[in-house]
CSV table of C-alpha atoms in Angstrom, one decimal:
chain,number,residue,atom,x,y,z
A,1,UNK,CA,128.7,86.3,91.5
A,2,UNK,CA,128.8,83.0,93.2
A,3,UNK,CA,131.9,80.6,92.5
A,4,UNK,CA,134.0,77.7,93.2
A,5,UNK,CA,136.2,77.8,96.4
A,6,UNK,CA,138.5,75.2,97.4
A,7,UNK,CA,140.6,74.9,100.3
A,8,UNK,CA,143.5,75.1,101.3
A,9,UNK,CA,145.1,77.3,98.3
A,10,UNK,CA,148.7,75.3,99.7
A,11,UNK,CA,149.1,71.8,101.0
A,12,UNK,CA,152.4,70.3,102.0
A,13,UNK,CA,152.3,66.8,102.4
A,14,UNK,CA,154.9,64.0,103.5
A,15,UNK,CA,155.1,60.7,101.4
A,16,UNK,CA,152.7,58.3,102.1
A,17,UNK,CA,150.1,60.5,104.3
A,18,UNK,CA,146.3,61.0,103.6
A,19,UNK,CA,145.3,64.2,102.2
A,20,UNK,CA,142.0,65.6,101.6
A,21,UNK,CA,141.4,68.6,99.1
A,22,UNK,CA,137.8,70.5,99.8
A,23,UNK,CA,136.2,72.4,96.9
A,24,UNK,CA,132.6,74.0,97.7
A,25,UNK,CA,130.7,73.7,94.1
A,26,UNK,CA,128.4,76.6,92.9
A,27,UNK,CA,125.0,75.5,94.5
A,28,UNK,CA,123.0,75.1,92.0
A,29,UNK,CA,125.5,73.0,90.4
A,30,UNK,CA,124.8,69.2,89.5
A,31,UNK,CA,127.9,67.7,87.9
A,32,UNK,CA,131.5,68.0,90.0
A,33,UNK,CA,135.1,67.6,88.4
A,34,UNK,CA,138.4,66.8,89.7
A,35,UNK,CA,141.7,68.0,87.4
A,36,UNK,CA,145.2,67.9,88.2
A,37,UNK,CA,148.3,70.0,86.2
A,38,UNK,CA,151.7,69.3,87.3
A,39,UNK,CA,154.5,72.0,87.0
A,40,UNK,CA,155.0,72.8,83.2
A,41,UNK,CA,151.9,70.0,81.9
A,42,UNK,CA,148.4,70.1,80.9
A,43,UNK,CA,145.6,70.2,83.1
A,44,UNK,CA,144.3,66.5,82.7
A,45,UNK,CA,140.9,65.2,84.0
A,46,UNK,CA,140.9,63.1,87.1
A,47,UNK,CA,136.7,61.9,87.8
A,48,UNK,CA,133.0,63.4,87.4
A,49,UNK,CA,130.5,63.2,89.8
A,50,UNK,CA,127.0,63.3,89.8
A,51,UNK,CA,123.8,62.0,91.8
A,52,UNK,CA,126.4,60.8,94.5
A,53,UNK,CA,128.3,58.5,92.6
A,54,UNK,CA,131.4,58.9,89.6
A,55,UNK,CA,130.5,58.7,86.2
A,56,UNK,CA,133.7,59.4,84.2
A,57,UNK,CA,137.1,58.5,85.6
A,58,UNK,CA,140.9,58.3,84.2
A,59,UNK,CA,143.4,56.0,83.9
A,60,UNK,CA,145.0,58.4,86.4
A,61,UNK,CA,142.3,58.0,89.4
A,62,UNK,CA,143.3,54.3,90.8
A,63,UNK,CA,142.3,52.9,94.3
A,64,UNK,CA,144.6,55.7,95.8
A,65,UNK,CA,142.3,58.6,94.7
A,66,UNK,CA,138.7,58.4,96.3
A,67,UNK,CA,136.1,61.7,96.1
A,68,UNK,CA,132.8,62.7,98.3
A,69,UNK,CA,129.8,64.9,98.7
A,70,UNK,CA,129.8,64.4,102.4
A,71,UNK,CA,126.9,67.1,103.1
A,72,UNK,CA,125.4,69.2,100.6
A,73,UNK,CA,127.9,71.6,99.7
A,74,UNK,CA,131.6,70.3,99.9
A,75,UNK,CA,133.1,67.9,97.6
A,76,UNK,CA,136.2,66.5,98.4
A,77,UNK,CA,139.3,64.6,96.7
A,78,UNK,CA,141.0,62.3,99.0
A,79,UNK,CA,144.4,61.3,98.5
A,80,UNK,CA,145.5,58.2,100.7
A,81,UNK,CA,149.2,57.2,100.3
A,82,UNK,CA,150.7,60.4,98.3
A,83,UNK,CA,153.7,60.1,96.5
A,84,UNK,CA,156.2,62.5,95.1
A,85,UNK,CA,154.6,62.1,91.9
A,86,UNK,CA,151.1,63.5,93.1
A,87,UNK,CA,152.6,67.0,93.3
A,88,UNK,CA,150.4,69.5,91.0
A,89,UNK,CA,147.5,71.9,91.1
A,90,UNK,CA,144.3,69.9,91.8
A,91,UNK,CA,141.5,72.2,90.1
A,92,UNK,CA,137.9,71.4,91.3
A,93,UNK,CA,134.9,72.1,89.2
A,94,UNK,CA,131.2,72.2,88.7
A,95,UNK,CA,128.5,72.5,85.8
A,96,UNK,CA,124.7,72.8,85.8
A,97,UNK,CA,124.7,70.3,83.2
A,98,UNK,CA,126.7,67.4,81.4
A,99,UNK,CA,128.6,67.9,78.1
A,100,UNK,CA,128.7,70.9,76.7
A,101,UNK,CA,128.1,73.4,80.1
A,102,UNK,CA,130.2,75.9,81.1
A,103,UNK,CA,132.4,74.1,83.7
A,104,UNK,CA,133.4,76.8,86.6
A,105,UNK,CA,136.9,76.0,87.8
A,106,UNK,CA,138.0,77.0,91.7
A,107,UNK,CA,141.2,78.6,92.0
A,108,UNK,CA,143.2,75.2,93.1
A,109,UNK,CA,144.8,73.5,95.2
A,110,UNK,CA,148.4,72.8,95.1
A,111,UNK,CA,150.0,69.7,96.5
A,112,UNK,CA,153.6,69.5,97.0
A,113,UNK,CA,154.8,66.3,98.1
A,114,UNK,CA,158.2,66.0,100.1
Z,1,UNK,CA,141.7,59.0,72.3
Z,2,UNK,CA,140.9,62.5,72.2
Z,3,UNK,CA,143.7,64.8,71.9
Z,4,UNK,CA,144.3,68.6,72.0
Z,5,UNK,CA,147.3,70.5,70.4
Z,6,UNK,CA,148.6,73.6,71.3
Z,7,UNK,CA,151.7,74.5,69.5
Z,8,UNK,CA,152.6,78.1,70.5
Z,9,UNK,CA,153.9,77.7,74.5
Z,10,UNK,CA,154.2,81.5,74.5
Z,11,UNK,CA,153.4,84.4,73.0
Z,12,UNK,CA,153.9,88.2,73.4
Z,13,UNK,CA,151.7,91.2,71.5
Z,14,UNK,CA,151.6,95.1,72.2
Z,15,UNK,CA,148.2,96.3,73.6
Z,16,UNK,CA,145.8,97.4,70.8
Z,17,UNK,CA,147.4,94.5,68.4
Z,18,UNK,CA,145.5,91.4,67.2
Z,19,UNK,CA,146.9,88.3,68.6
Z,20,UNK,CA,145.5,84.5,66.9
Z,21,UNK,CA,146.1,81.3,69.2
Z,22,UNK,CA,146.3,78.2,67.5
Z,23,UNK,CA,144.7,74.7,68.9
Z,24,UNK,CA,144.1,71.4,66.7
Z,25,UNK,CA,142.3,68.7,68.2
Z,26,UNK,CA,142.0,64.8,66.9
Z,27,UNK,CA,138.7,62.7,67.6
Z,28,UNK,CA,136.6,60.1,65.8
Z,29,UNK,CA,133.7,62.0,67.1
Z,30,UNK,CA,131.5,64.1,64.8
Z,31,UNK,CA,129.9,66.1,67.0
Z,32,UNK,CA,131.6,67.5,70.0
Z,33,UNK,CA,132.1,71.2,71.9
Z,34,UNK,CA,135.0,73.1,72.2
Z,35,UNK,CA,136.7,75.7,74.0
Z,36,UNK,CA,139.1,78.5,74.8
Z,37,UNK,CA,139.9,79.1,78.9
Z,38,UNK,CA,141.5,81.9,80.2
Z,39,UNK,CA,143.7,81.3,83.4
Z,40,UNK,CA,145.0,84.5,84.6
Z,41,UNK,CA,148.0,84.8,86.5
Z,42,UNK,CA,146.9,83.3,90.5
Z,43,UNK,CA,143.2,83.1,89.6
Z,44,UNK,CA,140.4,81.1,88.5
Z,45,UNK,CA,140.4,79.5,84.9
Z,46,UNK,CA,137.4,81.0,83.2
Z,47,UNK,CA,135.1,80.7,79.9
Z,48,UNK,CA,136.2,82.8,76.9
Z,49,UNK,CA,134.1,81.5,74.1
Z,50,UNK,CA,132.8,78.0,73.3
Z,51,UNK,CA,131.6,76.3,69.7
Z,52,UNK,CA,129.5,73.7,68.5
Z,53,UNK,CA,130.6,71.5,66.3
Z,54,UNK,CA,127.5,71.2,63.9
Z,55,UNK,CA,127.3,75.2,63.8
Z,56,UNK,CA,129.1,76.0,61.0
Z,57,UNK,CA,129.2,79.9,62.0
Z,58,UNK,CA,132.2,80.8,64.1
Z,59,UNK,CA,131.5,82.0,67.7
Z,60,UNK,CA,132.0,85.6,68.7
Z,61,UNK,CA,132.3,87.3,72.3
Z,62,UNK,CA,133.3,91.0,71.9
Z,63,UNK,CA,136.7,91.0,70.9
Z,64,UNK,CA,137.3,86.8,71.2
Z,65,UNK,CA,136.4,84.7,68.1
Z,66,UNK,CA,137.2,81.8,67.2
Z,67,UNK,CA,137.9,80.6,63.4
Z,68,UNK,CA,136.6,76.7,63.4
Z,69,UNK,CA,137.9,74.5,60.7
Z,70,UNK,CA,135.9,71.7,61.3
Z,71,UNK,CA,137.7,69.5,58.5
Z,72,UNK,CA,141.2,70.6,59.5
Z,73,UNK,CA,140.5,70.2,63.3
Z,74,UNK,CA,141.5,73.5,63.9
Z,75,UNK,CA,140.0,76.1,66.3
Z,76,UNK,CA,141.7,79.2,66.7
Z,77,UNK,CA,141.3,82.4,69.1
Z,78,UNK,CA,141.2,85.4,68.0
Z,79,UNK,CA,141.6,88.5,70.2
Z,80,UNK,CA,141.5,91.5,68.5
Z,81,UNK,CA,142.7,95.0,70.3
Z,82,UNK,CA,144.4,93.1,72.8
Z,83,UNK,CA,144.2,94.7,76.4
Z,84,UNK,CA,146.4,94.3,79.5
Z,85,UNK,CA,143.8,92.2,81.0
Z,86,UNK,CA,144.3,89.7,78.7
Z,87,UNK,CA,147.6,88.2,79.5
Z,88,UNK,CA,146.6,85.1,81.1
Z,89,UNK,CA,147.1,81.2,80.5
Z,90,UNK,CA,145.1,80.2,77.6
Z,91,UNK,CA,143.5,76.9,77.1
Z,92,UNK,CA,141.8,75.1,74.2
Z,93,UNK,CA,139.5,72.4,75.4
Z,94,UNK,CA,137.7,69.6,74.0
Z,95,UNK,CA,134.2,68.1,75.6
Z,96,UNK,CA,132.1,65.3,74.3
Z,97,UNK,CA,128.5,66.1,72.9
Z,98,UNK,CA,127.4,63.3,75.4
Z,99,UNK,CA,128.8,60.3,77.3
Z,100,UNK,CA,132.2,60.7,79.0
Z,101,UNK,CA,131.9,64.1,81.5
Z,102,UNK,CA,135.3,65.4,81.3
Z,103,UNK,CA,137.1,68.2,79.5
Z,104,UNK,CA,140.7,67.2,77.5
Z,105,UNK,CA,142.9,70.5,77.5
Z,106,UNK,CA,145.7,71.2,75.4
Z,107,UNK,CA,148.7,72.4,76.9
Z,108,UNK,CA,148.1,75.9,77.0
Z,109,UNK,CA,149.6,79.2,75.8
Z,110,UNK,CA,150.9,81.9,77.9
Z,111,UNK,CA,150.3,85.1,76.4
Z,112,UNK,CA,151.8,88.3,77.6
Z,113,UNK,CA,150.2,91.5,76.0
Z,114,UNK,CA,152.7,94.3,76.7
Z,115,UNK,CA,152.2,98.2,77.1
């Protein structure tokens, strides 16, 4: 049964370095998410993608946040300064459709930032 | 703003018991989609059961329903003859019937079903 992967399942970052969190969507798959839950919180939206550009994007996803479909099957969230704060699971996803399609999650990605 | 409620951070059942989640939700909109998740321990959050709004008739999936109050803005899970398999991270989600492309979670249950 073909799912969401993401890589890697563990990141440990310094303060203030680039990450980049990779997330292969299910192929057929049109419309791409980005979620983050921190220790204890709710999982909280962070962008939609679709036809190469974002559509939908939190308060959450400022100018340090950016995302990709650099070839046609990896999607990536890039972090470029982290701070201690960006710590949690990141959660990729995809959906055939917009609103209202199942949305396949990956297993995550968690971020710890020292 | 769209928000989601969950107000039961854990629970714990015996296998073979009935067990009912609660989730309220709080929107303007009058026709949305919602849904339960299941996150099991280390893996993949996956579908459960999702409703329509303008159905009026309660979705079922084997032993997951859901009892949608659509005035109350309450959607609750049902899982009847609970089974190990089931203890997981449950979430109640709320998606628009169009525009903005994201889910809004509630905060999630952990249910333990024990033997």
């Amino acid at each position: 049964e073909p799912e969401v992967t993401q890589t890697p399942s563990h990141q440990v970052t310094q303060m203030g370095q680039e990450v980049i969190l990779r997330c292969v969507p299910i192929s057929n798959h049109l419309y791409f998410y980005w979620y983050r839950q921190i220790l204890g919180q709710k999982v909280e939206f962070l962008v939609s993608f679709y036809n190469n550009e974002i559509s939908e994007k939190s308060e959450i996803f400022d100018d340090q946040f950016s995302v990709e479909r650099p070839d046609g099957s990896n999607f990536t969230l890039k972090i470029r300064s982290t701070k201690l704060e960006d710590s949690a699971m990141y959660f990729c996803a995809s959906s055939e459709g917009p609103n209202g399609g199942e949305q396949f999650f990956g297993p995550g990605t968690r971020l710890t930032v020292l | 703003a769209q928000t989601v409620t969950q107000s039961q951070p854990e629970m714990s059942v015996q296998e073979a018991e009935t067990v009912t989640l609660s989730c309220t939700y709080d929107t303007s909109e009058s026709n949305y989609y919602l849904f339960w998740y299941k996150q099991p321990p280390s893996r993949q959050m996956i579908l459960v059961i999702r409703q329509e709004a303008y159905k009026q008739q309660n979705a079922t999936e084997n032993r997951f329903s859901v009892n949608f109050q659509k005035a109350a803005k309450s959607f609750s899970l049902k899982i009847s003859d609970s089974q190990l398999g089931d203890t997981a991270m449950y979430f109640c989600a709320f998606d628009f019937i169009q525009g903005a492309q994201k889910l809004v979670f509630g905060q999630g249950t952990r249910l333990t079903i024990n033997p």
